[in-house]
PDB file of C-alpha atoms in Angstrom:
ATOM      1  CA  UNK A   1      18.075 -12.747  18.192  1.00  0.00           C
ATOM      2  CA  UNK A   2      15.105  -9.613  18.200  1.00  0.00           C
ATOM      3  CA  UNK A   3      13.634  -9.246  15.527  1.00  0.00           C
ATOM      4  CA  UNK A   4      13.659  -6.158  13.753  1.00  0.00           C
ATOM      5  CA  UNK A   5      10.575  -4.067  14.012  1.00  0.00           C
ATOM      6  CA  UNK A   6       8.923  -2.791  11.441  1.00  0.00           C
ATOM      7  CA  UNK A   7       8.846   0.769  10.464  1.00  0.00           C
ATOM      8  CA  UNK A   8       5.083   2.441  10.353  1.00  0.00           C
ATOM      9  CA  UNK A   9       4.682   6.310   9.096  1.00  0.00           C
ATOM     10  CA  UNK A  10       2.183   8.480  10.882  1.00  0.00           C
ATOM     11  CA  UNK A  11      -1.032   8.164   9.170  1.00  0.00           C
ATOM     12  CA  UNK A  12      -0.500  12.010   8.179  1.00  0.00           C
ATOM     13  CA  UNK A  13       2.916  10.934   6.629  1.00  0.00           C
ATOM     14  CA  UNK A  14       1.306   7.938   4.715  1.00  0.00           C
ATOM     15  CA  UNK A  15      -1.324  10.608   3.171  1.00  0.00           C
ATOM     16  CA  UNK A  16       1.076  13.494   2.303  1.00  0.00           C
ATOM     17  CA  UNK A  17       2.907  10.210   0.386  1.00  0.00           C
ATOM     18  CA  UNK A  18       0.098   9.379  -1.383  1.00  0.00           C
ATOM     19  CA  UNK A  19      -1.315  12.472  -2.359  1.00  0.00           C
ATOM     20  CA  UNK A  20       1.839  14.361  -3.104  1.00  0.00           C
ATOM     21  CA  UNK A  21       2.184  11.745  -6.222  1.00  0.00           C
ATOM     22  CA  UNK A  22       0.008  14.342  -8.397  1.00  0.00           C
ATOM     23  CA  UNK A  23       2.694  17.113  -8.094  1.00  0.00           C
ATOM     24  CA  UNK A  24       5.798  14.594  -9.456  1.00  0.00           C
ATOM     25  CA  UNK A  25       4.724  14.019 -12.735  1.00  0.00           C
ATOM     26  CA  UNK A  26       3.898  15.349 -15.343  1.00  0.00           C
ATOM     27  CA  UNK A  27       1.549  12.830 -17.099  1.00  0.00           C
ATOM     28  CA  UNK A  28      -1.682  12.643 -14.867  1.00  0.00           C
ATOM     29  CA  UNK A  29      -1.825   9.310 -15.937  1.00  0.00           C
ATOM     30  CA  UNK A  30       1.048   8.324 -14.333  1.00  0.00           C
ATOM     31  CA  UNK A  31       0.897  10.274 -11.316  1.00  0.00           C
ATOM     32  CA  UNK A  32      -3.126   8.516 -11.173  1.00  0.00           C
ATOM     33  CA  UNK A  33      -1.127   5.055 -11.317  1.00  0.00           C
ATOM     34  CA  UNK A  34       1.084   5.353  -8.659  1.00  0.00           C
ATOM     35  CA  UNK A  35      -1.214   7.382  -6.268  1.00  0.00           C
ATOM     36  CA  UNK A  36      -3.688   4.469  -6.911  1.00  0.00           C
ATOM     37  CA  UNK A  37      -0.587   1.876  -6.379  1.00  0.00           C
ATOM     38  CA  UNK A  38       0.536   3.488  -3.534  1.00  0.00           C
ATOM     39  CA  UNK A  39      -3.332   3.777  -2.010  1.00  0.00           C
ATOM     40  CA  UNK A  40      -3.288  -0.236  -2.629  1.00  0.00           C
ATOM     41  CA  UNK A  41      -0.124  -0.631  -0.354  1.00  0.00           C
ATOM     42  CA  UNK A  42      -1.598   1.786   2.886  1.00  0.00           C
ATOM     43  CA  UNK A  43      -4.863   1.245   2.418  1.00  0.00           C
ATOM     44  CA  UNK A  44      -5.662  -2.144   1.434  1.00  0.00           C
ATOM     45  CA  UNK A  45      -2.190  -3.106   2.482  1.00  0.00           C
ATOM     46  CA  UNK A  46      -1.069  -5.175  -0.593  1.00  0.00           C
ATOM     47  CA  UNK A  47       2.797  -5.689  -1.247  1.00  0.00           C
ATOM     48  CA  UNK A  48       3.971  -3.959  -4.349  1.00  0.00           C
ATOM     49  CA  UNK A  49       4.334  -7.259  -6.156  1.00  0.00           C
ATOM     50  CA  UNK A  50       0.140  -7.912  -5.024  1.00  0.00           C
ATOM     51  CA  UNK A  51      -0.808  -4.623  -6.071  1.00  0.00           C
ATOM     52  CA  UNK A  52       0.802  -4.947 -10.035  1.00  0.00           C
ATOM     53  CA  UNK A  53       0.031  -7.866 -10.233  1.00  0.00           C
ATOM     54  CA  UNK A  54      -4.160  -7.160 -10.184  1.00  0.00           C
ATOM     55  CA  UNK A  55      -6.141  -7.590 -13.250  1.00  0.00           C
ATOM     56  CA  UNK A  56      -9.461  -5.746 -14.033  1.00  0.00           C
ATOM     57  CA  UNK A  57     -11.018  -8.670 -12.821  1.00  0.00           C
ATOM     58  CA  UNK A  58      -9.685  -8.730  -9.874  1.00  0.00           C
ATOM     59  CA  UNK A  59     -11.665  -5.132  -9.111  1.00  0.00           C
ATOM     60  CA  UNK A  60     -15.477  -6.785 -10.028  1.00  0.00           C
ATOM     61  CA  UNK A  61     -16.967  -6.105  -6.816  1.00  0.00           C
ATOM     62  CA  UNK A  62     -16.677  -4.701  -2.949  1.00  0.00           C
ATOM     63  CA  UNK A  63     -13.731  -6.968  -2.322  1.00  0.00           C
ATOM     64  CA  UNK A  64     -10.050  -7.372  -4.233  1.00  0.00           C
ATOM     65  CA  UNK A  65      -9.116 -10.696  -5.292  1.00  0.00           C
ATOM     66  CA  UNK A  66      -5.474 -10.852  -4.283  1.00  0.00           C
ATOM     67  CA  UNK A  67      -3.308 -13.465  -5.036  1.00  0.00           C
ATOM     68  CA  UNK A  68      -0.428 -13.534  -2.555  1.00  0.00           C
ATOM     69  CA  UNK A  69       2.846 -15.381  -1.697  1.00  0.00           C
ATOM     70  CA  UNK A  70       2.597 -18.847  -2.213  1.00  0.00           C
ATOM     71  CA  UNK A  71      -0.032 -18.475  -4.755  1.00  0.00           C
ATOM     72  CA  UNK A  72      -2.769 -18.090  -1.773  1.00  0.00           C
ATOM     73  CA  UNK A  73      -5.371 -15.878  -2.813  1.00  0.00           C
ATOM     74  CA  UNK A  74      -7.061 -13.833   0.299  1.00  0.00           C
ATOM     75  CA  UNK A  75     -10.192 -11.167   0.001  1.00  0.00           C
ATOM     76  CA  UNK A  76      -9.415  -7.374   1.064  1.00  0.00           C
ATOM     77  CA  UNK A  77     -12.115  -4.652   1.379  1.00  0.00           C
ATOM     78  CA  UNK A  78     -11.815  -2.357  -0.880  1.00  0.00           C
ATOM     79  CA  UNK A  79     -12.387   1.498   0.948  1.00  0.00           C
ATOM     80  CA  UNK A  80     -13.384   4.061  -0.862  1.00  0.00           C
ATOM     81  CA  UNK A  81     -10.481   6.481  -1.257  1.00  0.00           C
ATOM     82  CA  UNK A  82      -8.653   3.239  -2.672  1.00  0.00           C
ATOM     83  CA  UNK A  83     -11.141   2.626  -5.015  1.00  0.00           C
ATOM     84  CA  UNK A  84     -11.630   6.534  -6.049  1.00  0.00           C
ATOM     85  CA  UNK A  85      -7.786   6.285  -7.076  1.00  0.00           C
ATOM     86  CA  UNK A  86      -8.346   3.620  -8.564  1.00  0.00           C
ATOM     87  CA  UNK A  87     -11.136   4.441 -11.252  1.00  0.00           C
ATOM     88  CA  UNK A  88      -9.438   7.835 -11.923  1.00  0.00           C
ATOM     89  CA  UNK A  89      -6.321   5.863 -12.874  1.00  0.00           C
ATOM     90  CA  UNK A  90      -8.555   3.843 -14.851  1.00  0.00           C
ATOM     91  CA  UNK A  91      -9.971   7.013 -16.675  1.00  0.00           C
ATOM     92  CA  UNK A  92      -7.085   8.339 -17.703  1.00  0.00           C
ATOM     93  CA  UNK A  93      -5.018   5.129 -18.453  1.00  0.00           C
ATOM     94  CA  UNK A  94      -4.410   5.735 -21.881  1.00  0.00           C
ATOM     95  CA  UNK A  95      -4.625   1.391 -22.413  1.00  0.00           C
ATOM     96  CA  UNK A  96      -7.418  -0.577 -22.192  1.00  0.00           C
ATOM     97  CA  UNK A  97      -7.339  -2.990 -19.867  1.00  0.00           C
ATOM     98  CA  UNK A  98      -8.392  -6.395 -20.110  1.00  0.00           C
ATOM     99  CA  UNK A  99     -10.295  -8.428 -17.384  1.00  0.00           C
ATOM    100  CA  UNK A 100      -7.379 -10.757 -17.089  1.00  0.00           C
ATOM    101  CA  UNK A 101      -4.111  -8.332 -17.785  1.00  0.00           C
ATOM    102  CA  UNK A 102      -2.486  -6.867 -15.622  1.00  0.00           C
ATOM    103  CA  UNK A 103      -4.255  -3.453 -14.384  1.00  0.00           C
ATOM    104  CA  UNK A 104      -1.414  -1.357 -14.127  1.00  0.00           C
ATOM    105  CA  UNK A 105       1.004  -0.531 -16.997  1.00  0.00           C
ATOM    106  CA  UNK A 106       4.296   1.537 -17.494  1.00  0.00           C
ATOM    107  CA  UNK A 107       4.899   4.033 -20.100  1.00  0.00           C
ATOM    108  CA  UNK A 108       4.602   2.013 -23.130  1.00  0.00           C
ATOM    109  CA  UNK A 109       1.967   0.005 -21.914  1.00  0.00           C
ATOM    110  CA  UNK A 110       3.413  -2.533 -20.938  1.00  0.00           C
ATOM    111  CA  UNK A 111       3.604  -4.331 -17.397  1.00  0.00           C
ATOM    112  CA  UNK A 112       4.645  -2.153 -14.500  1.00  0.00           C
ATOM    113  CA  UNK A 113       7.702  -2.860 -12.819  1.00  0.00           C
ATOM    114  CA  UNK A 114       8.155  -2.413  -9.060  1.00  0.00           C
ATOM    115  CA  UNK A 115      11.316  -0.603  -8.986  1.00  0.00           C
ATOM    116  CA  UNK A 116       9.387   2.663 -10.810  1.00  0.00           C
ATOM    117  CA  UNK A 117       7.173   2.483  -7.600  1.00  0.00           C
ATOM    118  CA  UNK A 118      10.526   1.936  -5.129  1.00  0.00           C
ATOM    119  CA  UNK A 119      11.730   4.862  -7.120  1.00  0.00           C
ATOM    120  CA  UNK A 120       8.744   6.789  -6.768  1.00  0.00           C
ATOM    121  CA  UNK A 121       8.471   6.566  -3.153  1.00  0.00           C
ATOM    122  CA  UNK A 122      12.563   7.512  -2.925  1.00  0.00           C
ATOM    123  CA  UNK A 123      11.491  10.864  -4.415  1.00  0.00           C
ATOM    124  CA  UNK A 124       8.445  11.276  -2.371  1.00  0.00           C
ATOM    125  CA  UNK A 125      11.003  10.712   0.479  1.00  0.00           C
ATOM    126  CA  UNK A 126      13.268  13.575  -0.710  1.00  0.00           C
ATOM    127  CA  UNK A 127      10.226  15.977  -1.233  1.00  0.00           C
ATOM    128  CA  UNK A 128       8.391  15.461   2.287  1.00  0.00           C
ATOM    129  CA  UNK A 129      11.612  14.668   4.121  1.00  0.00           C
ATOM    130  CA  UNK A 130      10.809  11.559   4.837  1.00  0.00           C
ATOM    131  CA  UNK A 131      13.020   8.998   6.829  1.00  0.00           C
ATOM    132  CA  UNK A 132      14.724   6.872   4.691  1.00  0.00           C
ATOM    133  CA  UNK A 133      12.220   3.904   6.075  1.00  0.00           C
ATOM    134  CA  UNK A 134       9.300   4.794   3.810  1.00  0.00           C
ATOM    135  CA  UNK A 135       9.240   2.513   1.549  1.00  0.00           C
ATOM    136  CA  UNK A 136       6.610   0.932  -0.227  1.00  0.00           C
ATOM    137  CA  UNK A 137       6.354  -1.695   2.074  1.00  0.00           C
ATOM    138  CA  UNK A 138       6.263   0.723   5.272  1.00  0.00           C
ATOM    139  CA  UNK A 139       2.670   1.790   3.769  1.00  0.00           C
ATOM    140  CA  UNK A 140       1.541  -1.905   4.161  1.00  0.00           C
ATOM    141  CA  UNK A 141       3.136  -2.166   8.130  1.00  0.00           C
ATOM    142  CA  UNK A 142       1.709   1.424   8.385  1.00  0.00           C
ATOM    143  CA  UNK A 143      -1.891  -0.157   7.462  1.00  0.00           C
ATOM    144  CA  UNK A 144      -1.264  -2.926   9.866  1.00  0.00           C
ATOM    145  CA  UNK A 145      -0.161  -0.724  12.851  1.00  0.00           C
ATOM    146  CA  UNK A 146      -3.047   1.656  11.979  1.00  0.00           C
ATOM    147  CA  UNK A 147      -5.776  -0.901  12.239  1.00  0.00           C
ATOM    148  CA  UNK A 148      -4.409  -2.466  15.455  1.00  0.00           C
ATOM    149  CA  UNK A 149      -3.758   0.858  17.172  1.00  0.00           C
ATOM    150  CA  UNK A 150      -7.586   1.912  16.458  1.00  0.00           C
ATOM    151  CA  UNK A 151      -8.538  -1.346  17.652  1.00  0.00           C
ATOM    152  CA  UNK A 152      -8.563  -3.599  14.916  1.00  0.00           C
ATOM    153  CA  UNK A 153      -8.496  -7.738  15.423  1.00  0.00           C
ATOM    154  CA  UNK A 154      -5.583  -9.691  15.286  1.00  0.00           C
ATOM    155  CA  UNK A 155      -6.715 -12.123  13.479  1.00  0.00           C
ATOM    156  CA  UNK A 156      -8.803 -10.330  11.311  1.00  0.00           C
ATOM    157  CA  UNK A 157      -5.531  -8.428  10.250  1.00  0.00           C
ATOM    158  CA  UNK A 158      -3.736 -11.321   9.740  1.00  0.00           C
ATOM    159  CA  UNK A 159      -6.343 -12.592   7.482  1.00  0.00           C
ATOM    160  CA  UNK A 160      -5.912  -8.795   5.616  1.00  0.00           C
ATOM    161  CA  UNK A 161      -2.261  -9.672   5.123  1.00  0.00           C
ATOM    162  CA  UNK A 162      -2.346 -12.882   4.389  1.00  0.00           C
ATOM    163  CA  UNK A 163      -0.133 -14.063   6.711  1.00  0.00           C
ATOM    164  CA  UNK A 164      -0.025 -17.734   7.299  1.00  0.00           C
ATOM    165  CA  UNK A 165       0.603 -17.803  11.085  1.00  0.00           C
ATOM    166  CA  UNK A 166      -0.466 -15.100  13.839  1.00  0.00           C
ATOM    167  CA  UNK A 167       2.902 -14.946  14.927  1.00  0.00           C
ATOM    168  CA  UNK A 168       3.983 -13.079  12.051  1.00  0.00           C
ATOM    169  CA  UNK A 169       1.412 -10.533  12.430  1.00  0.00           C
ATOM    170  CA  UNK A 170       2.052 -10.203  16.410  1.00  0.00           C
ATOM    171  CA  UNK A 171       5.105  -8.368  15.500  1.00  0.00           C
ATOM    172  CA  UNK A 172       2.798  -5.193  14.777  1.00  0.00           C
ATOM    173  CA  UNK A 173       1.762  -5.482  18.557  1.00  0.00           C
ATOM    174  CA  UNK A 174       5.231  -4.756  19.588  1.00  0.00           C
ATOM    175  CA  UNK A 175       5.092  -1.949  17.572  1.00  0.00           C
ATOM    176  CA  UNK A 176       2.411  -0.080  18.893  1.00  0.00           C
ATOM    177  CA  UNK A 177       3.535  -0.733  22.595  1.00  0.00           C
ATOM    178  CA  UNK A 178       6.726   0.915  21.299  1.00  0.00           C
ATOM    179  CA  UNK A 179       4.792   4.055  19.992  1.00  0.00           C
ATOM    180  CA  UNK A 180       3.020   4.390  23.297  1.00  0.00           C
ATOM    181  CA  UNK A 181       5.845   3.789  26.003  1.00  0.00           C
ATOM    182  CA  UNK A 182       7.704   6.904  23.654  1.00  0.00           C
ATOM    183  CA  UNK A 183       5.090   8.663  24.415  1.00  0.00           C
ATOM    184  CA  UNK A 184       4.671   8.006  27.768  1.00  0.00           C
ATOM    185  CA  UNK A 185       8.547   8.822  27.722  1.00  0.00           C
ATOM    186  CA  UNK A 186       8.194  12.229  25.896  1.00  0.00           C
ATOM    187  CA  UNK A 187       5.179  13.367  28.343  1.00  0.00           C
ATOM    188  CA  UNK A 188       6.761  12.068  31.258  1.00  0.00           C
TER     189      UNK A 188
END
């Protein structure tokens, strides 16, 4: 049977989702923690699960520590938008964070929990009219099918993933061929 592609936003829709974070919330804080969440997901391209799950020792130097399915633990750049959201979070975190706690906390301090990010991103859907394929996880395929439509190595985005085999990450290929024959189609 296909396989199911995955959904990618525009890079302007992964931005406005991002960004428009701020004007939910109330709390800076909180808005700071999920914009910086949410930066982890497009722009490092961490699973929700990777991104919680970081310590303050995982953010040391240049390069994230990530620990990812199977235990495997892979290095990701770290750009600097991601790591500007990241800090300001950081500021305004009313808890202080220990090098080997978890770096981003709920409410009352304790650990985060994914579903307030799934939620998040269903009412940054609402507000941007978003299709009902942004999800968290669309910001990491959106990072993928960014990198290889600009150019980026296979392999080198598999390693980014942390995908075991190259055939899982091949899928994203099929997605940008998509994106260009509709528009080819559209133009033509």
């Amino acid at each position: 049977l296909p396989k199911a592609l995955p959904r990618a936003l525009t890079v302007l829709e992964a931005r406005q989702t991002i960004t428009a974070t701020e004007g939910m919330e109330d709390r800076p804080w909180v808005a700071a923690r999920d914009m910086a969440v949410l930066s982890l997901c497009y722009g490092a391209g961490l699973r929700i699960s990777e991104a919680l799950a970081l310590t303050a020792g995982d953010l040391e130097s240049e390069v994230l520590r990530v620990t990812g399915k199977g235990g495997k633990v892979r290095l990701v750049p770290m750009i600097e938008p991601v790591r500007r959201a990241i800090e300001l979070y950081r500021e305004l975190c009313p808890f202080k964070s220990w090098p080997e706690e978890p770096l981003f906390r709920g409410v009352r301090g304790g650990t985060h929990s994914p579903r307030l990010i799934q939620k998040r991103m269903v009412e940054l859907r609402s507000a941007l009219g978003l299709p009902p394929s942004a999800t968290p996880h669309a910001l990491r395929h959106s990072f993928a099918t960014h990198l290889l439509g600009r150019g980026g190595d296979l392999r080198a985005i598999q390693e980014l993933l942390g995908h075991a085999s190259l055939s899982t990450t091949q899928i994203y290929t099929a997605v940008d061929t998509d994106r260009l024959l509709d528009s080819y189609r559209k133009a033509h």
